[in-house]
PDB file of C-alpha atoms in Angstrom:
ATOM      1  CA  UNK E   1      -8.428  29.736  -5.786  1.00 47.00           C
ATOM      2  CA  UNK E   2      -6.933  27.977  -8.829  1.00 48.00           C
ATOM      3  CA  UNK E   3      -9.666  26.767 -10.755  1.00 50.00           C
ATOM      4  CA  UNK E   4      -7.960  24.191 -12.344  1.00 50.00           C
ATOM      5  CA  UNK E   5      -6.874  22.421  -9.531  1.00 52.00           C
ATOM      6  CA  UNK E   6      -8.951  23.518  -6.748  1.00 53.00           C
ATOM      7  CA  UNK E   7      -5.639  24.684  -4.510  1.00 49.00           C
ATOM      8  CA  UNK E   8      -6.805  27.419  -2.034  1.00 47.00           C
ATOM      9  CA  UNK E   9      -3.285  28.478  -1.477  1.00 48.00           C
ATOM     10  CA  UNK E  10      -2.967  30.870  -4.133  1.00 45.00           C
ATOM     11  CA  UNK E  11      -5.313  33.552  -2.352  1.00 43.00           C
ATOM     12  CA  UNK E  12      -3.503  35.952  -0.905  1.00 44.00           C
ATOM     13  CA  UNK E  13      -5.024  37.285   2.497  1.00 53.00           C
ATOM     14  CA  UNK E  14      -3.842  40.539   3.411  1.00 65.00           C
ATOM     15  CA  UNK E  15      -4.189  40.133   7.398  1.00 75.00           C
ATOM     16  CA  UNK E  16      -2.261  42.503   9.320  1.00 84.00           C
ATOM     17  CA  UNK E  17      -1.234  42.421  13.194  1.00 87.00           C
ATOM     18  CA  UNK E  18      -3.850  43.148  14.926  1.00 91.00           C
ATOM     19  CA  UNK E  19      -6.818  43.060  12.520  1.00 95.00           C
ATOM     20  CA  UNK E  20      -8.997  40.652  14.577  1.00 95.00           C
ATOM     21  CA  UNK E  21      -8.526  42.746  17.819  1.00 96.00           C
ATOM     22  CA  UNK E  22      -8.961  46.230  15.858  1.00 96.00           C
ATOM     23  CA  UNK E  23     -12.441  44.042  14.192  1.00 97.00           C
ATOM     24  CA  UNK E  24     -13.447  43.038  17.509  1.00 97.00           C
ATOM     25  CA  UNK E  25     -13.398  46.497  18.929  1.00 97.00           C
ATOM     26  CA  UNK E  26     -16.044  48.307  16.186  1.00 97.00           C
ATOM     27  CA  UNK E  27     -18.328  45.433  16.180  1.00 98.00           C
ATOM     28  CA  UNK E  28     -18.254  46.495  19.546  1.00 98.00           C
ATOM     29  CA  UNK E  29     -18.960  49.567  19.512  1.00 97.00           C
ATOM     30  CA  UNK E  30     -21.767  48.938  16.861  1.00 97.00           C
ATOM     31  CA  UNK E  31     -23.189  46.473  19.531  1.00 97.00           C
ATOM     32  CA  UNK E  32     -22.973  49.048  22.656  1.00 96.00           C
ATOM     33  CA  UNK E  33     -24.829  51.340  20.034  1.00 94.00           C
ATOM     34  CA  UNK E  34     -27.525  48.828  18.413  1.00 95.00           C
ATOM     35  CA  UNK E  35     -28.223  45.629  19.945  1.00 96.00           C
ATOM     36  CA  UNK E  36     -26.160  45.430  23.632  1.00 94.00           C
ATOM     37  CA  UNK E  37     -26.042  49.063  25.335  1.00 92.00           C
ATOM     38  CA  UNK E  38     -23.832  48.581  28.336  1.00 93.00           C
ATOM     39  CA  UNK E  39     -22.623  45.215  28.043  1.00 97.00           C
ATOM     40  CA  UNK E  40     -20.595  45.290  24.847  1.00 97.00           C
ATOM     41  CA  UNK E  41     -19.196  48.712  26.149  1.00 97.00           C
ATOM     42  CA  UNK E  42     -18.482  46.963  29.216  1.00 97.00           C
ATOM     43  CA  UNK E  43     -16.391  43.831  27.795  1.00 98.00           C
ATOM     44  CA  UNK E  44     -15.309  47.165  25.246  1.00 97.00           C
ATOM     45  CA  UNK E  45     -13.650  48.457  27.664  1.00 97.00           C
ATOM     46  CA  UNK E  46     -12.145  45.174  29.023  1.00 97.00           C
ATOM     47  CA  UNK E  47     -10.257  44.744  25.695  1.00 96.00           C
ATOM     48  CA  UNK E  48      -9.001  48.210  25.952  1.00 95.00           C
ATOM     49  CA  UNK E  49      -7.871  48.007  29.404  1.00 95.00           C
ATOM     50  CA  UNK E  50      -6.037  44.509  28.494  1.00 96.00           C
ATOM     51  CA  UNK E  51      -4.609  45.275  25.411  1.00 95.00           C
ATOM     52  CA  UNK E  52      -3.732  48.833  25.273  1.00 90.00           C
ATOM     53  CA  UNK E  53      -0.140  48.625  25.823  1.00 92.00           C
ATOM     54  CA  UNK E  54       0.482  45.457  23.941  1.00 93.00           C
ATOM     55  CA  UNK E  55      -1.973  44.915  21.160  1.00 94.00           C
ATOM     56  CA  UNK E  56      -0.163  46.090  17.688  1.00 94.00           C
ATOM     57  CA  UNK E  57      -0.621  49.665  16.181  1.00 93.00           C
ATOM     58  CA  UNK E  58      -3.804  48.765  14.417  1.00 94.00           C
ATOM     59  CA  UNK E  59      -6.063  47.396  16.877  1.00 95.00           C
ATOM     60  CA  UNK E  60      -4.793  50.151  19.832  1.00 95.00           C
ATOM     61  CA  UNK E  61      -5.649  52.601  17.042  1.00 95.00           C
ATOM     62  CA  UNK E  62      -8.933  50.703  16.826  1.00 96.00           C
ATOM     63  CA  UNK E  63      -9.668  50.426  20.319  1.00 96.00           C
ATOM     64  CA  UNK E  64      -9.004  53.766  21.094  1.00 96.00           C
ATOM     65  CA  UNK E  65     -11.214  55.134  18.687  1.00 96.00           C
ATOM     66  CA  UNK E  66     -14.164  52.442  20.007  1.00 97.00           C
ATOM     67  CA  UNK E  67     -13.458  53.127  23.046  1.00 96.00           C
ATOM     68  CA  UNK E  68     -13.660  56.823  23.503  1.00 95.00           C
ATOM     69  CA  UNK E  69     -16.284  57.760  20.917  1.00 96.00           C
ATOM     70  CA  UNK E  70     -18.054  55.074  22.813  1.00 96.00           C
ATOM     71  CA  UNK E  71     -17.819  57.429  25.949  1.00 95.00           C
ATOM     72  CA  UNK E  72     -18.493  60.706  23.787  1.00 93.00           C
ATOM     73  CA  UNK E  73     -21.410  59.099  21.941  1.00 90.00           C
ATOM     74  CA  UNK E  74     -23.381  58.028  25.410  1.00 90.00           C
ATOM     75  CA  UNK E  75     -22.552  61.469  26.894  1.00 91.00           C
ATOM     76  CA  UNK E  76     -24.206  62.684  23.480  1.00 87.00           C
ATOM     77  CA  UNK E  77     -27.134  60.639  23.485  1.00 86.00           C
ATOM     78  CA  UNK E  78     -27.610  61.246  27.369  1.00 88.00           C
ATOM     79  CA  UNK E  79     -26.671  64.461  28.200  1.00 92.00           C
ATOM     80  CA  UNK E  80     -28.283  66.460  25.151  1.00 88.00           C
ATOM     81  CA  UNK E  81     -31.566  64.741  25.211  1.00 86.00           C
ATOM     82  CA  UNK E  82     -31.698  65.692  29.114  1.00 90.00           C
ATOM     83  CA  UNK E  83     -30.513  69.254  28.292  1.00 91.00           C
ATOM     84  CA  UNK E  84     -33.747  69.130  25.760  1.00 88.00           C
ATOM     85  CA  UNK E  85     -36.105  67.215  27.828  1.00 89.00           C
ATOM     86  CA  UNK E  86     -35.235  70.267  30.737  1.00 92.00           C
ATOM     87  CA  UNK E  87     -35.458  72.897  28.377  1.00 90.00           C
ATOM     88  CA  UNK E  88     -38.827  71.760  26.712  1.00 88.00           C
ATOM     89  CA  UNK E  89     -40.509  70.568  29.435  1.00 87.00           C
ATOM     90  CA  UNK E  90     -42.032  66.799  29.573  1.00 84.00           C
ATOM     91  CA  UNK E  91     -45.547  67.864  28.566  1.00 87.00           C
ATOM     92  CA  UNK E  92     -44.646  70.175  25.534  1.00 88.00           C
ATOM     93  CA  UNK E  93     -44.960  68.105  22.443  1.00 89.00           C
ATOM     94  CA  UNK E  94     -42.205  69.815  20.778  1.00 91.00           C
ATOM     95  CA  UNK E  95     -39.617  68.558  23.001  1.00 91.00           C
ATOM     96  CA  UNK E  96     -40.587  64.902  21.921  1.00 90.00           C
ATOM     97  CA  UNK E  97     -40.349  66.014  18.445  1.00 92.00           C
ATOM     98  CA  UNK E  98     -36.655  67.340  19.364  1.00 91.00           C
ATOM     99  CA  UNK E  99     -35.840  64.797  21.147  1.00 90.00           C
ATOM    100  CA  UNK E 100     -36.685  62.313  18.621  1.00 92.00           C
ATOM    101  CA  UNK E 101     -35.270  64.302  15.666  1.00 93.00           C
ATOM    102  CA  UNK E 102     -31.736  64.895  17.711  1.00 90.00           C
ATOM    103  CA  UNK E 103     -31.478  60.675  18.714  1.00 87.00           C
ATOM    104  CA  UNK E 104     -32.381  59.694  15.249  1.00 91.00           C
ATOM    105  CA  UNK E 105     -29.826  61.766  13.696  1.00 93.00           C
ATOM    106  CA  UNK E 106     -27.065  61.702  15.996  1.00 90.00           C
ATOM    107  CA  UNK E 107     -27.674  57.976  16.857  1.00 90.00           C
ATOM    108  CA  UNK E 108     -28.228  57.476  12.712  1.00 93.00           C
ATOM    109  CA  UNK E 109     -24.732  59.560  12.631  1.00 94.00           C
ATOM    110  CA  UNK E 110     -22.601  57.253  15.461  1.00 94.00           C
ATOM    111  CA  UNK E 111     -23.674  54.062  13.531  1.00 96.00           C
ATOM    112  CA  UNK E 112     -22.691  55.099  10.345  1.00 96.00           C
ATOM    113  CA  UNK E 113     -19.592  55.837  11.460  1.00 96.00           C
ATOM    114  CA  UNK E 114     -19.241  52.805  13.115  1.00 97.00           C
ATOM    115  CA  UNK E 115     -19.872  50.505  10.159  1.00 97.00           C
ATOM    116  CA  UNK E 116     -17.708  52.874   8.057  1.00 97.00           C
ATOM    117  CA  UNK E 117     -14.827  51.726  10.756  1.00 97.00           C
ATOM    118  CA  UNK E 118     -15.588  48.578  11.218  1.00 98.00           C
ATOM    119  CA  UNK E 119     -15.206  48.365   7.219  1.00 97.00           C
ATOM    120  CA  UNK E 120     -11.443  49.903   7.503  1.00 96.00           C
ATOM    121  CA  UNK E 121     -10.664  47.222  10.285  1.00 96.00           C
ATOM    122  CA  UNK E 122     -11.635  44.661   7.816  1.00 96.00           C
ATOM    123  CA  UNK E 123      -9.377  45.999   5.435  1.00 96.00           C
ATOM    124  CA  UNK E 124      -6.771  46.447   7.991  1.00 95.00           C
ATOM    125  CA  UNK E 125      -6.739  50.187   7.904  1.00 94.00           C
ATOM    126  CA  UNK E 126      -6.882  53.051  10.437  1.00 92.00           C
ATOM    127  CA  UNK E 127      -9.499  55.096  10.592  1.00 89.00           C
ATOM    128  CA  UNK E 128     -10.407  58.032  12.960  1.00 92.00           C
ATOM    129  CA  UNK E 129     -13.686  59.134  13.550  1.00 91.00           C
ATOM    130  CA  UNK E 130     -14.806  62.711  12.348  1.00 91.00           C
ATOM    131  CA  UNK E 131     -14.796  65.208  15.007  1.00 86.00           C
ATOM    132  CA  UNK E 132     -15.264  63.358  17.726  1.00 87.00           C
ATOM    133  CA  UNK E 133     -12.540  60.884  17.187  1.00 88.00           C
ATOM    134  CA  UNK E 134      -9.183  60.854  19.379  1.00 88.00           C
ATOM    135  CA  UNK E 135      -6.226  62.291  17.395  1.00 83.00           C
ATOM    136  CA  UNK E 136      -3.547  59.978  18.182  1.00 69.00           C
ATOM    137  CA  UNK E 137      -2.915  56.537  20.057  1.00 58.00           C
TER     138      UNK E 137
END
């Protein structure tokens, strides 16, 4: 802003193609993992499934990487917390101390992630999650 006049013009906003689609998709995926599970992967995958072949290079890249860590994250959660919950038994207070310990790290894990990503979409930047992430759009 130019102080002296109170013009707005003068900032210079760095938005790149794309940026409110690639935004849209980690705040989704934050919501799927923290306030929404199911619906905001739902309307998640929507956006992917509309916009995958047209959307510009930085929101596919986003939606991509929402997208399928979304799928690998539930699987995660799901599937590994069964696998203890089988292993352990129900009644064996250890599993629940497993159990817990495993969710609160891996779910701590997914969201920081996911904040860290929704950060670089801000910025208009690519970002791939660790491990888990898709290599390539």
């Amino acid at each position: 802003m130019n102080e002296s006049t109170g013009d707005t013009s003068a900032i210079d906003h760095h938005h790149h193609p794309g940026q409110s689609l690639a935004v849209m998709a980690e705040a989704l995926y934050l919501a799927n993992l923290l306030v929404a599970p199911g619906i905001a992967f739902v309307v998640l995958l929507w956006l992917w499934f509309k916009h995958k072949d047209s959307a510009p290079l930085l929101a596919r890249q986003h939606l991509l990487q929402a997208t399928c860590v979304s799928v690998v994250a539930g699987m995660l959660i799901v599937c590994l917390s069964t696998a203890l919950v089988a292993l352990g038994g129900l009644r064996w207070p250890w599993t629940w101390v497993a159990v817990t310990i495993y969710l609160v790290c891996v779910h701590g894990m997914l969201v920081l992630f996911g904040v860290f990503a929704l950060a670089k979409a801000m910025a208009g930047q690519v970002w791939r999650y660790p491990i888990i992430g898709p290599r390539s759009v």
